[in-house]
Coordinates of C-alpha atoms in Angstrom, one line a residue:
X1 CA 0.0 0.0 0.0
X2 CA 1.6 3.6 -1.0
X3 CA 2.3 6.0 1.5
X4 CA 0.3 9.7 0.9
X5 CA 1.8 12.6 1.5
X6 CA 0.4 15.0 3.5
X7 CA 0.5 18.9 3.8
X8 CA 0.4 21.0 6.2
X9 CA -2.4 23.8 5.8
X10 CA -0.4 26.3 4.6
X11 CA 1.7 24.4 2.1
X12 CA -1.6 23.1 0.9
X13 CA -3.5 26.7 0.4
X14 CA 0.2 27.5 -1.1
X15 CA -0.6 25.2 -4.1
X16 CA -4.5 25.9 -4.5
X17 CA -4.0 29.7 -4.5
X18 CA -0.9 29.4 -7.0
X19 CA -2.5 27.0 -9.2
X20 CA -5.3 30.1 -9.7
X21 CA -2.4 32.5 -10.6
X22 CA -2.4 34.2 -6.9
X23 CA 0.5 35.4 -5.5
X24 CA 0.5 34.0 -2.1
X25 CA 2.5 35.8 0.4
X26 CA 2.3 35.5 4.1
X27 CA 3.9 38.7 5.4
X28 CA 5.0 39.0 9.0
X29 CA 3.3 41.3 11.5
X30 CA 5.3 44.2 11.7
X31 CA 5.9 45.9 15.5
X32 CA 4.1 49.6 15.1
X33 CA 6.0 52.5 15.8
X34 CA 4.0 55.6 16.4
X35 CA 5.4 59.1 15.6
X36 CA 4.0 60.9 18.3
X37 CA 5.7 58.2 21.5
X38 CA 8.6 59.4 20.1
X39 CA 8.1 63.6 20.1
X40 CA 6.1 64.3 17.3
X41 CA 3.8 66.9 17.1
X42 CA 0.8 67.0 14.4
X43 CA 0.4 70.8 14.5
X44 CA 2.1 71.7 10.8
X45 CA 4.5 74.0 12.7
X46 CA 6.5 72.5 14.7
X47 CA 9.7 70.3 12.9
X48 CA 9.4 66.5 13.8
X49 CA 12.7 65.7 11.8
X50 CA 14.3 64.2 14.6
X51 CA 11.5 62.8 16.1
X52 CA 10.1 60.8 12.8
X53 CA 13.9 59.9 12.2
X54 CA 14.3 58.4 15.6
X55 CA 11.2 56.4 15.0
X56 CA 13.0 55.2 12.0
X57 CA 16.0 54.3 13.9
X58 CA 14.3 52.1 16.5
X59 CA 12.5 49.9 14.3
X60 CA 15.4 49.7 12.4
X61 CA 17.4 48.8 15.5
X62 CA 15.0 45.9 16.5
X63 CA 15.0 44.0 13.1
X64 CA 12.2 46.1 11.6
X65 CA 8.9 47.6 12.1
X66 CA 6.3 49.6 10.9
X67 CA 6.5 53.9 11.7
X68 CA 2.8 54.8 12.1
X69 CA 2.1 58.4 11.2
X70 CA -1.5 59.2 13.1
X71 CA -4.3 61.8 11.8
X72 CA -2.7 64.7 11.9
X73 CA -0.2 67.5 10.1
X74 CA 3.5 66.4 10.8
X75 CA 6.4 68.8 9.6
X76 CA 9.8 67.7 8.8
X77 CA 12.5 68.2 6.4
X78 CA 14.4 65.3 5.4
X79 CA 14.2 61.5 7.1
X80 CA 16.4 58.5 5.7
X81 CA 14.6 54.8 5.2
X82 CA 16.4 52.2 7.0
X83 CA 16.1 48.3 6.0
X84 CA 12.8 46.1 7.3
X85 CA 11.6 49.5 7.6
X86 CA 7.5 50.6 6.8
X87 CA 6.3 54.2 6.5
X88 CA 2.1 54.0 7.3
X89 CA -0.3 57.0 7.0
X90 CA -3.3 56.4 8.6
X91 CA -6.2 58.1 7.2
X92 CA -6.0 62.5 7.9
X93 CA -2.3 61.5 8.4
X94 CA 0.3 64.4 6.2
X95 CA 3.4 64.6 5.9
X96 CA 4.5 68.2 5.6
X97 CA 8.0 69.2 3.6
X98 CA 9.9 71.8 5.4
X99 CA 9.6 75.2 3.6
X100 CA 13.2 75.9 5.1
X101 CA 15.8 74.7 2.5
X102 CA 18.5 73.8 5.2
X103 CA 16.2 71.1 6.7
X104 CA 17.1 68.9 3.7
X105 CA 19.7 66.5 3.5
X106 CA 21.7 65.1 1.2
X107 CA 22.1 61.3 1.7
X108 CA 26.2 60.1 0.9
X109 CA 25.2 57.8 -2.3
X110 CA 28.6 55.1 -1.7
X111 CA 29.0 52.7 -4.4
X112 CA 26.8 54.2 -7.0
X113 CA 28.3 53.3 -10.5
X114 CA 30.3 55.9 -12.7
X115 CA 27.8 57.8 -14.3
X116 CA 28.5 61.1 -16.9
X117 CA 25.6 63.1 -15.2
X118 CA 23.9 61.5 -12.5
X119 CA 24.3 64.6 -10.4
X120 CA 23.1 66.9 -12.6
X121 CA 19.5 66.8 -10.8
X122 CA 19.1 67.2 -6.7
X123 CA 20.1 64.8 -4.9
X124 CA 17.9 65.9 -1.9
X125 CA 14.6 65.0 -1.0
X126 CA 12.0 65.2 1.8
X127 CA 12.3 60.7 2.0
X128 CA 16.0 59.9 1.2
X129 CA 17.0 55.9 0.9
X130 CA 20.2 54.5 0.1
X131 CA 20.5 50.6 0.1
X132 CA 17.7 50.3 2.1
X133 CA 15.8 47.0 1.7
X134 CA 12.5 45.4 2.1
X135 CA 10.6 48.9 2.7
X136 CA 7.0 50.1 2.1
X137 CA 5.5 54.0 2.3
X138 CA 1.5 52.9 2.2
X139 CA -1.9 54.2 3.9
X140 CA -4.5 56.5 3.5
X141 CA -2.8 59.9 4.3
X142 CA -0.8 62.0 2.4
X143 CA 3.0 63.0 1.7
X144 CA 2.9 67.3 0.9
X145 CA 6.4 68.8 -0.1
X146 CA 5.3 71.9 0.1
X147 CA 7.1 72.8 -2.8
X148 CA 6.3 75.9 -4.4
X149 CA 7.2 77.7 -0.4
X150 CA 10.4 76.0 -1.0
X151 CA 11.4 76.8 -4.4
X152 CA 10.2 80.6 -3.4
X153 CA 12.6 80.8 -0.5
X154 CA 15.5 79.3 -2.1
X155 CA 15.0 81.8 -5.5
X156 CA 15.2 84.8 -2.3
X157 CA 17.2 83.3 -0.8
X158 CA 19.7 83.4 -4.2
X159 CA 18.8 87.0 -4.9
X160 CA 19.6 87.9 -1.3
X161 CA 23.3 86.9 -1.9
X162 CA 22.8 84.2 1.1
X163 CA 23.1 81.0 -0.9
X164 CA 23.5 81.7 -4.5
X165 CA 22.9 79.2 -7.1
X166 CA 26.2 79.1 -9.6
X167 CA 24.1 77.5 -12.3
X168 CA 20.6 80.2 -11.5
X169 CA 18.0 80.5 -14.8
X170 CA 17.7 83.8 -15.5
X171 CA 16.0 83.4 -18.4
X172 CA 13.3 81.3 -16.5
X173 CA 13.8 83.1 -13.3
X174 CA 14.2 80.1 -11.2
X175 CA 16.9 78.0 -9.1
X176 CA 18.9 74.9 -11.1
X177 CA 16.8 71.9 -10.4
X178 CA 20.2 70.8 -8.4
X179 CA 19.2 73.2 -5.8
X180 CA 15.8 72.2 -5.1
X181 CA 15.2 69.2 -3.0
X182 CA 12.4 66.2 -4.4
X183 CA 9.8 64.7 -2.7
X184 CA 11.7 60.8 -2.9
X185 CA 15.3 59.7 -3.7
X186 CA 15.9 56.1 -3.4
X187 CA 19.3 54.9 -4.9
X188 CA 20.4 51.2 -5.2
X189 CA 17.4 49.9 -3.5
X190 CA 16.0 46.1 -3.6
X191 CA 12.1 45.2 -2.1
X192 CA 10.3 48.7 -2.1
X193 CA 6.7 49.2 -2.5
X194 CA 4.7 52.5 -2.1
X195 CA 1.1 51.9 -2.3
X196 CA -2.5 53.8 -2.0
X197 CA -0.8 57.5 -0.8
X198 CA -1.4 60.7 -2.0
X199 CA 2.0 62.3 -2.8
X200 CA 3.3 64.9 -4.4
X201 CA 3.9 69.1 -4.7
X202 CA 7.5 68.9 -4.6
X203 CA 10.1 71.7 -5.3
X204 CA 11.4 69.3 -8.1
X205 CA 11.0 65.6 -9.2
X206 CA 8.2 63.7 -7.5
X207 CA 8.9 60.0 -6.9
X208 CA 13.0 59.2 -8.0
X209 CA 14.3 55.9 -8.5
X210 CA 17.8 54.9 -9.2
X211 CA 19.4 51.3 -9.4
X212 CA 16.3 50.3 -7.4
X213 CA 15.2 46.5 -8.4
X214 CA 11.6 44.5 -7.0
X215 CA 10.4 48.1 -7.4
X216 CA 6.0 48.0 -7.0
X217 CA 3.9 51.9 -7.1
X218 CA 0.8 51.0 -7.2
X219 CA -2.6 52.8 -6.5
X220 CA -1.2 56.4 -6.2
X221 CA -2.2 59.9 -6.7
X222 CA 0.2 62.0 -7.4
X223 CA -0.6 65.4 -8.4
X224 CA 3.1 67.2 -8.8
X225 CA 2.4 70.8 -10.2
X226 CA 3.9 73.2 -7.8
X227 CA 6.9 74.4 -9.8
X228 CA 9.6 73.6 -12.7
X229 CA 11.0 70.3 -13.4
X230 CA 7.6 68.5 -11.6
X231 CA 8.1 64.9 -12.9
X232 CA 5.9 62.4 -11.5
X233 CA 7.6 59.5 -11.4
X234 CA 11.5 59.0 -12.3
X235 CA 13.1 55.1 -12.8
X236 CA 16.8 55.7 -13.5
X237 CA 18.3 52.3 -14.5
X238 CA 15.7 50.1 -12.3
X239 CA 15.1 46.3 -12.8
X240 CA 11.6 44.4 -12.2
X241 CA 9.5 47.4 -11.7
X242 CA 5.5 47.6 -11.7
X243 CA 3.8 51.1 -11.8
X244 CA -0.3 50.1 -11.6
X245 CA -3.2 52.3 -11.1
X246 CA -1.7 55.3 -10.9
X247 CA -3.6 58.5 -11.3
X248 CA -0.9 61.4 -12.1
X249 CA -0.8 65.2 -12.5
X250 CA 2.3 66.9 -13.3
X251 CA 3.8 69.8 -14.8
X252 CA 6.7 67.8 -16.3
X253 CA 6.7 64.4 -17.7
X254 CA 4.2 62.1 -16.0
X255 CA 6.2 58.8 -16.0
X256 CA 9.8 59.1 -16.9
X257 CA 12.5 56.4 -17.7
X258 CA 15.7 57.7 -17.7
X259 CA 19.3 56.0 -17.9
X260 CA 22.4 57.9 -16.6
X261 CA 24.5 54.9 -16.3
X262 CA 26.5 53.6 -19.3
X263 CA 26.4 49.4 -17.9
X264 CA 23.1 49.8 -16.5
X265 CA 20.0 50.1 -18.2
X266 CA 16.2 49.8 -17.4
X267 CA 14.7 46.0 -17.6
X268 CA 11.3 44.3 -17.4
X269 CA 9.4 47.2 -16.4
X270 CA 5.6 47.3 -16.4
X271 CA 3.6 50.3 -16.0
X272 CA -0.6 49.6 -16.9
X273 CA -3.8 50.8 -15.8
X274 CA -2.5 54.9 -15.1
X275 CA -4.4 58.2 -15.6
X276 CA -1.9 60.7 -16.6
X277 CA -2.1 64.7 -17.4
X278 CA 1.4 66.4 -18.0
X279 CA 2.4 69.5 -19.2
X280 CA 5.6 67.7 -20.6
X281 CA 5.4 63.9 -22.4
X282 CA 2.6 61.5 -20.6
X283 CA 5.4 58.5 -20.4
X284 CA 8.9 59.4 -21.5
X285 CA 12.0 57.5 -22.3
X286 CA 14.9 59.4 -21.6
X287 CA 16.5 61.9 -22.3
X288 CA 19.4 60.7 -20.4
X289 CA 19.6 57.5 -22.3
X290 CA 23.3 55.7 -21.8
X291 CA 22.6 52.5 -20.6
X292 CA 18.8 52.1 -22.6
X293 CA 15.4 50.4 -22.1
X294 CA 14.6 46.9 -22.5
X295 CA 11.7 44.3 -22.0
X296 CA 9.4 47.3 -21.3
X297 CA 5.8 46.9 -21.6
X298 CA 2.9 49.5 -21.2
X299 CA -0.7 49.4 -21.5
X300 CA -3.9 50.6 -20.9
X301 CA -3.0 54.2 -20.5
X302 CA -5.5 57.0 -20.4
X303 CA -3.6 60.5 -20.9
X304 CA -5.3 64.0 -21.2
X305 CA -4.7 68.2 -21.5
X306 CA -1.1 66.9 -22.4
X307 CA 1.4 69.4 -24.0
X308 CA 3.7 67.3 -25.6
X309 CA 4.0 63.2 -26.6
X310 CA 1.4 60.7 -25.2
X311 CA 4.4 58.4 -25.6
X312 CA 7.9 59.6 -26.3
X313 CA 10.8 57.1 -26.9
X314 CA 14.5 58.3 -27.3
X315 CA 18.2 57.4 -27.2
X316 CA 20.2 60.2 -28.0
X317 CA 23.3 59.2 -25.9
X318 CA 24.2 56.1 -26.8
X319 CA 21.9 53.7 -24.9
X320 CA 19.8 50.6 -26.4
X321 CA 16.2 50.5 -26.5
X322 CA 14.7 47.4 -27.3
X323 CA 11.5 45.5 -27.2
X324 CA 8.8 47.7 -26.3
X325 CA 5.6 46.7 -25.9
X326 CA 2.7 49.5 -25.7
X327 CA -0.9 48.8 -26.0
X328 CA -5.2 50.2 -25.3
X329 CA -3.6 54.0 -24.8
X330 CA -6.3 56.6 -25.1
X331 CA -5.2 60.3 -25.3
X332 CA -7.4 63.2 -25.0
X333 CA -6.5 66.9 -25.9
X334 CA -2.6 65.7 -26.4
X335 CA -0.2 67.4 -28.2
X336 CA 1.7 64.2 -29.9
X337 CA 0.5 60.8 -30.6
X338 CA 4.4 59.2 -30.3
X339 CA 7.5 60.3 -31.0
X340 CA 10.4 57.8 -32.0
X341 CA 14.1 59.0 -31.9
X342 CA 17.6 57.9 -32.2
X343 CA 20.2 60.9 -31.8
X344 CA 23.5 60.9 -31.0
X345 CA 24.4 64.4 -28.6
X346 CA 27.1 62.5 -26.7
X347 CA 30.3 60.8 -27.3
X348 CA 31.2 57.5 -28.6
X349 CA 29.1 55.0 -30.6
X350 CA 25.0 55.7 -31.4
X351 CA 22.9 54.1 -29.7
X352 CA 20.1 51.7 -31.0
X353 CA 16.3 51.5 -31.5
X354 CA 14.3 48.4 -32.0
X355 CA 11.5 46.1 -31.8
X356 CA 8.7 48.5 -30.8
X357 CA 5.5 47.9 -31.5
X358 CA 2.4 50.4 -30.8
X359 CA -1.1 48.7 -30.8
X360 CA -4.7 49.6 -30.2
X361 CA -3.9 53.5 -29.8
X362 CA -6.7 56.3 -29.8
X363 CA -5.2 60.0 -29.9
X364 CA -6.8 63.7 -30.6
X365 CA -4.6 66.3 -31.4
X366 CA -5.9 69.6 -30.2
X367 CA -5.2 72.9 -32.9
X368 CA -4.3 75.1 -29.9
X369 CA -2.3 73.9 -26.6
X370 CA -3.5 71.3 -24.3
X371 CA -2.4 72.7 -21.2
X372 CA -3.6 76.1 -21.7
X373 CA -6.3 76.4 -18.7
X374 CA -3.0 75.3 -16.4
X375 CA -1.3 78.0 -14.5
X376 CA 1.9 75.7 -14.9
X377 CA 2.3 74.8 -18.9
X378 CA 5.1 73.6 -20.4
X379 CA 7.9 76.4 -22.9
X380 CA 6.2 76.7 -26.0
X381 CA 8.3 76.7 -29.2
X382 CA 9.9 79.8 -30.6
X383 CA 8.8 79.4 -34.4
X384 CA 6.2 79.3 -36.6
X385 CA 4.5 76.0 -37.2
X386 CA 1.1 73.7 -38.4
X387 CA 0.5 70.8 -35.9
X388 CA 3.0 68.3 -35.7
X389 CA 2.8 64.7 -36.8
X390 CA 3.7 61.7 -35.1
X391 CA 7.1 60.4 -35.9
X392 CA 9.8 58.0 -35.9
X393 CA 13.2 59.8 -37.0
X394 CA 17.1 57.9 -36.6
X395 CA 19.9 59.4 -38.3
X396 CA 21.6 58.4 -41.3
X397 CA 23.7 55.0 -41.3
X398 CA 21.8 54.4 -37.9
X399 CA 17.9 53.5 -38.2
X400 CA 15.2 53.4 -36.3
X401 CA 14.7 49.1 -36.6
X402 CA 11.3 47.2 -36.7
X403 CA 8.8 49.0 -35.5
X404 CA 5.1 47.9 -35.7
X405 CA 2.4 50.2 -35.5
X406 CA -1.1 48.4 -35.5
X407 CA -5.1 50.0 -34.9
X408 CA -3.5 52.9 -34.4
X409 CA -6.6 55.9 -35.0
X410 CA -5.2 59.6 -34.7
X411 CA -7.9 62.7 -35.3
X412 CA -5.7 65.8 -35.9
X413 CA -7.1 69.2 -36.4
X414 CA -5.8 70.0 -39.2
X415 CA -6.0 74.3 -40.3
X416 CA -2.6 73.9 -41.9
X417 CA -1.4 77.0 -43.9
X418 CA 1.2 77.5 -46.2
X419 CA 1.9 80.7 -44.9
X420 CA 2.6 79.4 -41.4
X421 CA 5.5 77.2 -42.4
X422 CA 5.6 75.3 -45.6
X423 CA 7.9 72.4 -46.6
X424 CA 7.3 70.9 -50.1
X425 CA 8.0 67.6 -50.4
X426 CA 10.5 68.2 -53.8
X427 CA 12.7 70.0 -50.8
X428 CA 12.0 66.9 -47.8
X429 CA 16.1 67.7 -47.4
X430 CA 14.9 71.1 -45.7
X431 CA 13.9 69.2 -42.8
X432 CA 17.1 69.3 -40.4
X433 CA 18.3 66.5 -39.3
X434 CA 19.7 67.9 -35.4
X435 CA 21.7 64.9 -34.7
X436 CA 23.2 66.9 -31.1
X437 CA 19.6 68.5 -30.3
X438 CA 17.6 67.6 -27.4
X439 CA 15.0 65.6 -28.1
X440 CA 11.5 66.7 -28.4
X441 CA 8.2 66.1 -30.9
X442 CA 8.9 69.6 -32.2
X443 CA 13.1 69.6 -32.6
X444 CA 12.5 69.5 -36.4
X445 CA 10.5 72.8 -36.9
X446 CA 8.0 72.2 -39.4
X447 CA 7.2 68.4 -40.6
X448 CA 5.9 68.0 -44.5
X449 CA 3.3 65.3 -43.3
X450 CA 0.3 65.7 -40.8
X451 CA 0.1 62.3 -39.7
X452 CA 3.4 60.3 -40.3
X453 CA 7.1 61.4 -40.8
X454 CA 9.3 58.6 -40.8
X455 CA 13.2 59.0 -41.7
X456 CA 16.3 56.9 -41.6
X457 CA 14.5 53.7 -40.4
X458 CA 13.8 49.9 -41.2
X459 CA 11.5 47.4 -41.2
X460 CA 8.4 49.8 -40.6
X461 CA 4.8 47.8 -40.5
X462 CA 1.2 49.2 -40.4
X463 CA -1.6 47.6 -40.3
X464 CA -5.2 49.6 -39.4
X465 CA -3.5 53.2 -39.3
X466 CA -6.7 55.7 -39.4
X467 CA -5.9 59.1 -39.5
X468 CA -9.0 61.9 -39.3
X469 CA -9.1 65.6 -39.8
X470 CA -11.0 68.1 -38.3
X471 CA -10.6 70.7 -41.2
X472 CA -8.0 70.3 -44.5
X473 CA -4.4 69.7 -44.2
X474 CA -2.3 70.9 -47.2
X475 CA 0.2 68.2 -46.7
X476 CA 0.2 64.6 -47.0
X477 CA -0.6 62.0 -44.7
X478 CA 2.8 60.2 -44.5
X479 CA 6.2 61.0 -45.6
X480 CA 8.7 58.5 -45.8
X481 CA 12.5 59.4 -46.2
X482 CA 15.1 57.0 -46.4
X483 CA 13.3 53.8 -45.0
X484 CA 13.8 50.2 -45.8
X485 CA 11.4 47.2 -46.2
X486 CA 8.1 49.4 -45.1
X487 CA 5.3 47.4 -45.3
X488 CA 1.4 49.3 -45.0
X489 CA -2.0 47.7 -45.0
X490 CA -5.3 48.9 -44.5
X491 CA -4.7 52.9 -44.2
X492 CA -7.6 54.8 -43.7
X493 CA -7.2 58.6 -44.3
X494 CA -10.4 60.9 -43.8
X495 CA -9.8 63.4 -46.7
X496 CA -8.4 60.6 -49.4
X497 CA -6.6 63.4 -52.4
X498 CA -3.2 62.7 -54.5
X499 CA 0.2 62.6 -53.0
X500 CA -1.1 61.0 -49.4
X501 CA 2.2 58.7 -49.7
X502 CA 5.3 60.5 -50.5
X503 CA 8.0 58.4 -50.9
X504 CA 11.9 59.3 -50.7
X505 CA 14.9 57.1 -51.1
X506 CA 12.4 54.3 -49.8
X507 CA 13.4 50.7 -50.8
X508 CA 11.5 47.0 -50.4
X509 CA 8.0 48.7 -50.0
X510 CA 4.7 46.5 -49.5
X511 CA 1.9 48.6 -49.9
X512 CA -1.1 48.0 -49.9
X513 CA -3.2 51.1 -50.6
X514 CA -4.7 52.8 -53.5
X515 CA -2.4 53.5 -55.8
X516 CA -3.4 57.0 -56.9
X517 CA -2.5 58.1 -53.4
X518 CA 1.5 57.2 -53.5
X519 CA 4.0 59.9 -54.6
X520 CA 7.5 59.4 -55.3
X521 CA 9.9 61.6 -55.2
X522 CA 13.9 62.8 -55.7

């Protein structure tokens, strides 16, 4: 007679909940450590820094614990995350950001790789943590950096001669973004999760991750709109990261990858189910971009009143960006449907751009600016122009590879005038090609095409492209220059007229679309 195994209750609910697909995770009861037992006081005046940090200290001492902040308005400049350490919020719980620039620390980042500019943004913040592991910010309650006070007092506080700023903007009258502390900055972090909070109105950057890994945002509001340089979220070189449900309002880029580290680069990152508003790029790759982006995958996006790109995706200093999945993104009232680029504004080698694909994307282009009813909107450019396109631009001798763009439906407004700006496409050379420039949807000046300008790319495939116009557009549809093997299948255009197709230097085409609609041209 055989023997039969048997399990233990847990082990047994182990296997019945993972054979569903649930992650079953038993975590340990963590000993609570309330603020207020150790000196705090929730009046919004007085400065807890000590007191919250001391909190910190002793659950860090005893193996870990939870640091409860109770209902009420706690003011502190900047606390440091310690390992097997949790920040809660109970409900009417806020964290205040000191409006006093010398309560902010800068934490000693030891270790960090080599990197040709990660310093060129503040490395202070209101929640510092440096190889901190297993930690969690959650609750109901909210984290407030006060940031516009703060910004004001540190631009007086540079006019007063009392601590000048060597690198000022006095074209934008504010402080360098190095001298304004963010609301996070975690550095070389492994096990972090901040969950269900209300954060945000910081002096620069929201939320900043660098060489952070088991990274999990989920279920935030983050409404960052207080002054210049407002990101929502920054991942600098981060590996396994999930940003879900997030509802974010910023006045600079909503969701922002960046890589500043030549052997690092962001992998297998996941960001779904957001709400974002910016008055920059809703999700942006880059600029910084020396180690790259790969295995990224985004979807079911909703974005609205944004300036510039729903999605922008760029290496211009050498870094790889490869396979990119985005799918279901919805953009209201957006200035940009996608932008693709590959530059080269640094040393050494280009980079490279590849296997991207765009699916099941719904965009409206507004005539005028998205952002206008904001009191924070984004520099407007300093030339004459008709609405951009979307577009997908390399440079010579190193193309944009294999991208596939599929249901993709784009309204634009169309009002295009010939005395605004014109390009005809027997002079597509006009176009500049700005190999050095900063990156942006409108670095080229005036595009020939409304809908589509690709150039110096490969392996470009369309299937279900619907583009719609409000009112006529002079220019065509789509411009390709210099593109190989371009493949395009059921194109619907709104306004069908000659010369919808211009083709340049384009080689191994597949199209299949009316005829009388494809120009080529010298």
């Amino acid at each position: 007679m055989k023997k039969i195994a048997l399990f233990s209750l847990p082990v047994l609910m182990f296997f019945l909940l993972s054979a569903k697909g649930i992650d079953y995770r038993v975590e340990k009861k963590q000993k609570d450590y309330l603020v207020t037992k150790y000196g705090a006081i929730p009046d919004g005046q007085t400065l807890n820094t000590n007191a919250i940090q001391n909190a910190i200290d002793a659950a860090y001492k005893n193996k870990g614990g939870q640091v409860v902040f109770p209902k009420g308005r706690f003011l502190s400049g900047s606390i440091k995350m310690k390992t097997n350490v949790s920040l809660y919020f109970e409900e009417g719980a806020v964290l205040l950001g000191s409006t006093n620039p010398k309560d902010y620390d800068t934490m000693a980042f030891e270790g960090r790789p080599v990197s040709p500019k990660s310093d060129d943004n503040s490395q202070m913040a209101l929640i510092l943590a440096h190889k901190a592991n297993n930690i969690k910010l959650s609750g109901k309650g909210t984290i407030d950096g006060q940031g516009l006070k703060l910004a004001l007092t540190i631009d007086s506080l540079h006019h007063a001669g009392i601590a000048i700023d060597p690198n000022y903007n006095y074209r934008r009258h504010r402080p360098n973004e190095t001298m304004r502390p963010k609301l996070f900055r975690f550095s070389q972090c492994h096990n972090v999760t901040v969950q269900d909070l209300k954060v945000g109105e910081a002096s620069c950057w929201g939320l900043s991750f660098e060489l952070c890994s088991n990274l999990i945002i989920d279920g935030l509001t983050i409404t960052n709109r207080s002054y210049w340089n407002n990101d929502g979220i920054d991942i600098t070189d981060c590996k396994n990261v999930k940003v879900t449900n997030c509802n974010i309002n910023s006045a600079d880029d909503g969701i922002c990858l960046k890589s500043y580290y030549p052997e690092h680069f962001n992998d297998s990152i996941y960001i779904a189910n957001c709400i974002i508003r910016s008055s920059a790029s809703a999700i942006k790759f880059g600029s910084a971009s020396y180690g790259g982006f790969k295995n990224i995958t985004i979807e079911d996006i909703r974005v609205f009143d944004t300036f510039r790109s729903a999605i922008a995706i760029q290496s211009v200093d050498g870094g790889i960006i490869e396979n990119v999945s985005i799918s279901n993104i919805e953009a209201l009232n957006t200035g940009n449907a996608f932008f693709i680029r590959l530059g080269h504004r640094d040393g050494g080698t280009p980079g490279i751009v590849k296997n991207i694909s765009i699916k099941n994307m719904k965009v409206q282009v507004p005539f005028g600016r998205p952002d206008i009813n904001y009191d924070l909107r984004g520099p407007e450019v300093d030339f004459f122009h008709n609405p951009f396109p979307a577009s997908i631009v390399g440079i010579e001798e190193f193309a944009v590879e294999n991208v596939v763009l599929e249901n993709i439906e784009i309204s634009y407004p169309g009002r295009a005038s010939k005395g605004m700006a014109y390009v005809p496409i027997n002079r597509l050379e006009q176009v500049p090609e700005k190999i050095k420039d900063y990156p942006e949807f409108s670095m080229f000046g005036e595009l020939p095409a409304y809908g589509l300008y690709v150039r110096h790319a490969k392996g470009i495939s369309m299937k279900n492209i619907k583009f719609t116009l409000d009112y006529s557009d002079f220019r065509p549809a789509f411009v390709f220059d210099d593109v190989r093997d371009l493949m395009m299948e059921q194109v619907d255009l709104s306004l069908e007229k000659k010369e919808e197709v211009i083709l340049k230097e384009v080689t191994r085409a597949n199209l299949n679309v009316k005829q009388s609609i494809v120009k080529t041209v010298n």
